[in-house]
mmCIF file of C-alpha atoms in Angstrom:
data_model
loop_
_atom_site.group_PDB
_atom_site.id
_atom_site.type_symbol
_atom_site.label_atom_id
_atom_site.label_comp_id
_atom_site.label_asym_id
_atom_site.label_seq_id
_atom_site.Cartn_x
_atom_site.Cartn_y
_atom_site.Cartn_z
ATOM 1 C CA MET V 114 104.033 88.136 106.022
ATOM 2 C CA ASP V 115 100.997 86.472 107.507
ATOM 3 C CA LYS V 116 97.782 85.730 105.677
ATOM 4 C CA ALA V 117 95.819 88.754 107.092
ATOM 5 C CA ASN V 118 98.450 91.278 105.968
ATOM 6 C CA SER V 119 98.824 89.751 102.494
ATOM 7 C CA HIS V 120 94.996 89.863 102.149
ATOM 8 C CA ILE V 121 94.998 93.569 103.039
ATOM 9 C CA GLY V 122 97.896 94.233 100.761
ATOM 10 C CA SER V 123 96.232 92.616 97.796
ATOM 11 C CA ALA V 124 93.092 94.627 98.450
ATOM 12 C CA VAL V 125 95.123 97.871 98.434
ATOM 13 C CA ILE V 126 96.791 96.876 95.159
ATOM 14 C CA VAL V 127 93.475 96.016 93.523
ATOM 15 C CA ASP V 128 92.043 99.285 94.752
ATOM 16 C CA ARG V 129 94.929 101.268 93.279
ATOM 17 C CA ILE V 130 94.569 99.491 89.988
ATOM 18 C CA GLY V 131 90.894 100.114 90.008
ATOM 19 C CA PHE V 132 91.471 103.811 90.507
ATOM 20 C CA TYR V 133 93.975 103.956 87.579
ATOM 21 C CA VAL V 134 91.527 102.173 85.320
ATOM 22 C CA LEU V 135 88.807 104.634 86.400
ATOM 23 C CA VAL V 136 91.127 107.515 85.489
ATOM 24 C CA LEU V 137 91.622 105.956 82.074
ATOM 25 C CA ILE V 138 87.909 105.467 81.654
ATOM 26 C CA MET V 139 87.214 109.195 82.471
ATOM 27 C CA PHE V 140 89.859 110.257 79.929
ATOM 28 C CA SER V 141 88.740 107.892 77.190
ATOM 29 C CA LEU V 142 84.944 108.589 77.366
ATOM 30 C CA PRO V 143 84.938 111.134 74.528
ATOM 31 C CA PHE V 144 87.111 108.952 72.329
ATOM 32 C CA ASP V 145 86.641 105.489 70.814
ATOM 33 C CA MET V 146 83.824 103.518 72.440
ATOM 34 C CA LYS V 147 85.618 100.207 72.170
ATOM 35 C CA ILE V 148 88.400 101.471 74.424
ATOM 36 C CA SER V 149 86.162 103.087 77.043
ATOM 37 C CA ASN V 150 83.656 100.199 77.129
ATOM 38 C CA GLY V 151 86.457 97.643 77.446
ATOM 39 C CA LEU V 152 87.906 99.678 80.303
ATOM 40 C CA LEU V 153 84.424 99.848 81.881
ATOM 41 C CA ILE V 154 84.156 96.101 81.862
ATOM 42 C CA VAL V 155 87.656 95.688 83.371
ATOM 43 C CA SER V 156 86.834 98.274 86.033
ATOM 44 C CA VAL V 157 83.604 96.431 87.009
ATOM 45 C CA VAL V 158 85.587 93.186 87.330
ATOM 46 C CA ILE V 159 88.190 95.017 89.452
ATOM 47 C CA SER V 160 85.467 96.586 91.592
ATOM 48 C CA LEU V 161 83.838 93.189 92.265
ATOM 49 C CA LEU V 162 87.219 91.652 93.020
ATOM 50 C CA ASN V 163 87.989 94.532 95.413
ATOM 51 C CA TYR V 164 84.611 94.129 97.117
ATOM 52 C CA PHE V 165 85.217 90.419 97.723
ATOM 53 C CA LEU V 166 88.753 91.052 98.998
ATOM 54 C CA GLN V 167 87.575 93.475 101.658
ATOM 55 C CA ARG V 168 87.751 92.216 105.191
ATOM 56 C CA GLU V 169 84.478 93.618 106.299
ATOM 57 C CA ARG V 170 82.017 93.968 103.493
ATOM 58 C CA THR V 171 79.621 96.858 103.938
ATOM 59 C CA PRO V 172 76.338 96.702 102.041
ATOM 60 C CA ILE V 173 76.339 98.768 98.925
ATOM 61 C CA TYR V 174 73.602 101.408 98.816
ATOM 62 C CA PRO V 175 73.519 103.219 95.519
ATOM 63 C CA SER V 176 72.841 106.910 95.550
ATOM 64 C CA ILE V 177 69.776 108.526 94.044
ATOM 65 C CA ILE V 178 71.821 109.763 91.054
ATOM 66 C CA ALA V 179 73.109 106.189 90.446
ATOM 67 C CA LEU V 180 69.509 104.845 90.586
ATOM 68 C CA LEU V 181 68.387 107.538 88.151
ATOM 69 C CA MET V 182 71.149 106.689 85.688
ATOM 70 C CA ILE V 183 70.448 102.966 85.863
ATOM 71 C CA GLY V 184 66.697 103.691 85.491
ATOM 72 C CA TYR V 185 67.384 105.836 82.426
ATOM 73 C CA TYR V 186 69.282 102.973 80.885
ATOM 74 C CA VAL V 187 66.515 100.494 81.644
ATOM 75 C CA ILE V 188 63.994 102.852 79.990
ATOM 76 C CA GLU V 189 66.215 102.914 76.921
ATOM 77 C CA VAL V 190 66.245 99.116 76.871
ATOM 78 C CA ILE V 191 62.448 98.974 77.165
ATOM 79 C CA GLY V 192 62.133 101.631 74.474
ATOM 80 C CA ILE V 193 64.081 99.473 72.001
ATOM 81 C CA THR V 194 61.336 96.787 72.285
ATOM 82 C CA TYR V 195 58.818 99.312 70.922
ATOM 83 C CA THR V 196 60.914 100.428 67.890
ATOM 84 C CA LYS V 197 60.464 99.309 64.326
ATOM 85 C CA THR V 198 62.791 96.596 63.060
ATOM 86 C CA GLU V 199 64.905 98.961 60.871
ATOM 87 C CA ASN V 200 65.672 101.133 63.941
ATOM 88 C CA VAL V 201 66.772 98.277 66.194
ATOM 89 C CA LYS V 202 70.367 98.402 64.936
ATOM 90 C CA TYR V 203 70.542 102.096 65.688
ATOM 91 C CA GLY V 204 68.981 101.498 69.145
ATOM 92 C CA LEU V 205 71.527 98.819 70.028
ATOM 93 C CA ALA V 206 74.315 101.166 68.950
ATOM 94 C CA LEU V 207 72.848 103.851 71.194
ATOM 95 C CA LEU V 208 72.691 101.342 74.103
ATOM 96 C CA GLU V 209 76.355 100.539 73.549
ATOM 97 C CA ARG V 210 77.157 104.239 73.594
ATOM 98 C CA HIS V 211 75.285 104.649 76.828
ATOM 99 C CA LEU V 212 77.005 101.814 78.700
ATOM 100 C CA PRO V 213 78.653 104.283 81.046
ATOM 101 C CA PHE V 214 75.187 105.131 82.441
ATOM 102 C CA ILE V 215 74.915 101.646 83.900
ATOM 103 C CA PHE V 216 78.533 100.790 84.645
ATOM 104 C CA ILE V 217 79.866 103.945 86.225
ATOM 105 C CA PRO V 218 77.299 103.939 89.088
ATOM 106 C CA ILE V 219 78.131 100.266 89.781
ATOM 107 C CA ILE V 220 81.834 101.088 89.784
ATOM 108 C CA LEU V 221 81.449 104.137 92.047
ATOM 109 C CA SER V 222 78.940 102.663 94.480
ATOM 110 C CA GLY V 223 81.503 100.519 96.149
ATOM 111 C CA LYS V 224 84.218 103.172 96.300
ATOM 112 C CA LYS V 225 84.843 105.882 98.820
ATOM 113 C CA LEU V 226 86.577 108.613 96.932
ATOM 114 C CA ASP V 227 88.714 111.186 98.766
ATOM 115 C CA ILE V 228 88.322 114.775 97.654
ATOM 116 C CA TRP V 229 91.665 114.738 95.895
ATOM 117 C CA LYS V 230 90.758 111.510 93.997
ATOM 118 C CA ARG V 231 87.485 113.012 93.002
ATOM 119 C CA ASP V 232 89.253 116.173 91.796
ATOM 120 C CA ILE V 233 91.725 114.082 89.810
ATOM 121 C CA LEU V 234 88.818 112.174 88.134
ATOM 122 C CA LEU V 235 87.022 115.393 87.352
ATOM 123 C CA GLY V 236 90.140 117.005 85.965
ATOM 124 C CA VAL V 237 90.965 113.998 83.788
ATOM 125 C CA PHE V 238 87.328 113.878 82.526
ATOM 126 C CA ILE V 239 87.454 117.617 81.589
ATOM 127 C CA GLY V 240 90.928 117.226 80.070
ATOM 128 C CA GLY V 241 89.761 114.357 77.921
ATOM 129 C CA PHE V 242 86.826 116.353 76.608
ATOM 130 C CA PHE V 243 89.072 119.404 76.067
ATOM 131 C CA ILE V 244 91.530 117.349 73.964
ATOM 132 C CA ALA V 245 88.649 115.772 72.006
ATOM 133 C CA SER V 246 87.242 119.260 71.337
ATOM 134 C CA ILE V 247 90.597 120.582 70.099
ATOM 135 C CA TYR V 248 90.911 117.459 67.868
ATOM 136 C CA CYS V 249 87.398 118.159 66.396
ATOM 137 C CA VAL V 250 88.239 121.778 65.774
ATOM 138 C CA ILE V 251 91.522 120.873 63.977
ATOM 139 C CA ILE V 252 89.735 118.272 61.809
ATOM 140 C CA ASN V 253 87.014 120.788 60.979
ATOM 141 C CA ILE V 254 89.595 123.387 59.944
ATOM 142 C CA GLN V 255 91.407 120.825 57.875
ATOM 143 C CA LEU V 256 88.234 119.722 56.081
ATOM 144 C CA SER V 257 87.187 123.316 55.560
ATOM 145 C CA LEU V 258 90.456 124.114 53.842
ATOM 146 C CA ILE V 259 90.248 120.990 51.668
ATOM 147 C CA GLU V 260 86.555 121.119 50.659
ATOM 148 C CA GLY V 261 85.875 124.807 51.093
ATOM 149 C CA LYS V 262 82.914 124.184 53.400
ATOM 150 C CA ILE V 263 82.609 125.435 56.958
ATOM 151 C CA PHE V 264 81.185 123.360 59.841
ATOM 152 C CA HIS V 265 81.181 119.723 58.771
#
């Protein structure tokens, strides 16, 4: 195998791994933040690696929606500077919770998603939220039976 083919092969492998990590991110968003934020960081690294492995690098032009999401995150960062000192801890936790607003546009700006890949991501995203909703309902029923209260 010559150097050009191995370079293309490694770019395809990195692209596939990046897609699988993106699927895991979409599924894990409603669950533990440590898992989804860790996966977000891994996905950004994979996206950057994939970008540098490409033969012909095309300039990345983020969409209007990506710019709005990143702008929203920047406004939140600026807003924390105007808060009182007792609310800074809550504000930093909120920024951590909103990390997908800045990372997902960066990850998706360098990818060209086919319709079926987009549908898979959307289905996994909806499935993750559906499973999280079922989990919350079960926990609420369990707590209602134990404590006698409804809607915890």
